[in-house]
């Protein structure tokens, strides 16, 4: 990294979303230097995650445009602002949409990763330090997205949202650990915690669900049952340790009844990764009484209501929710990267497409068509 850019505005390319659902436009943007507790990052690789797509479509939330999306990425620290002690220029980092300030009650709790200061805020388009954007075009500010905005060659991020990782890790692979893959993996390993030889049902076989299956495989589950409405996903899912498949469309009765019958009373653990309320209820009702644990990962419409009979809980079933797989970004994500480096966790099978930054709209097309799992976008065209 050259010190020539230190404290200077950096002009660079960014993919700007000017309006909902319209193709992104590669623009020349100006990226301001980092302020207190911030770092400016040179993004090397980024990926498209469903959350970007959801807010780009702007169907169920406050639209905020123009905006630079992107939150699943890997990069290198170009410069740091005042007060940053956990990072140095040249460090390899994964930006994360949620943070770890290290000071609040959540950060000090061993049980929580939901930092009060840096928890995800999808409505905020500015930095928390001064309420301003670090991006501009001809002096006009461009909104940030979930504190990361990785669809830009350079971006400014709060230091509490940057996980410093092993510099030997290949950035074009571990970039996918900054969101979806860690979410699914942690939901199984940190929250469901299946025992060796147990049965696990995974609802939804997208990237997050397959990462949850990968967690079940690593934990040594003997039966991993995948539930999805799209039978095309079943073949791919075998690579992730899934042993059996159930398509709810093939059955006239509730899927929880089918699963209970298949497993002689219910699965030991279930992980729900679709965000559909019916799947959430099925995921809870299909676990075995006495010890079954269901974990909700998918994000539902905010108005839906979860309904089940209290006797299901009284019969010693547990219902849990999770946020980012219960990983604290700065403390825990480096060890997930090391799991990959030690060959415990496989990442290559999640990466189905690779494109250059100038082709970024292709990544949106792949996701809209449901093609592939993760598309890696190289910033160096």
Coordinates of C-alpha atoms in Angstrom, one line a residue, residues 9 36 39 79 121-122 154 160 207 214 244 260 273 289 314 341 346 361:
X9 CA -9.5 11.5 -1.1
X36 CA -12.1 8.3 14.2
X39 CA -10.6 2.2 8.4
X79 CA -5.4 3.5 6.1
X121 CA -29.0 -1.0 10.5
X122 CA -30.4 -1.3 7.0
X154 CA -12.3 1.4 -1.8
X160 CA -15.5 -2.8 14.9
X207 CA -26.1 -21.0 0.3
X214 CA -21.8 -28.3 6.2
X244 CA -31.9 -37.5 2.2
X260 CA -41.5 -37.3 12.3
X273 CA -33.1 -21.0 6.5
X289 CA -39.7 -34.3 22.2
X314 CA -43.7 -28.3 27.5
X341 CA -7.2 -23.2 6.2
X346 CA -14.8 -26.7 2.6
X361 CA -25.0 -7.1 -13.0

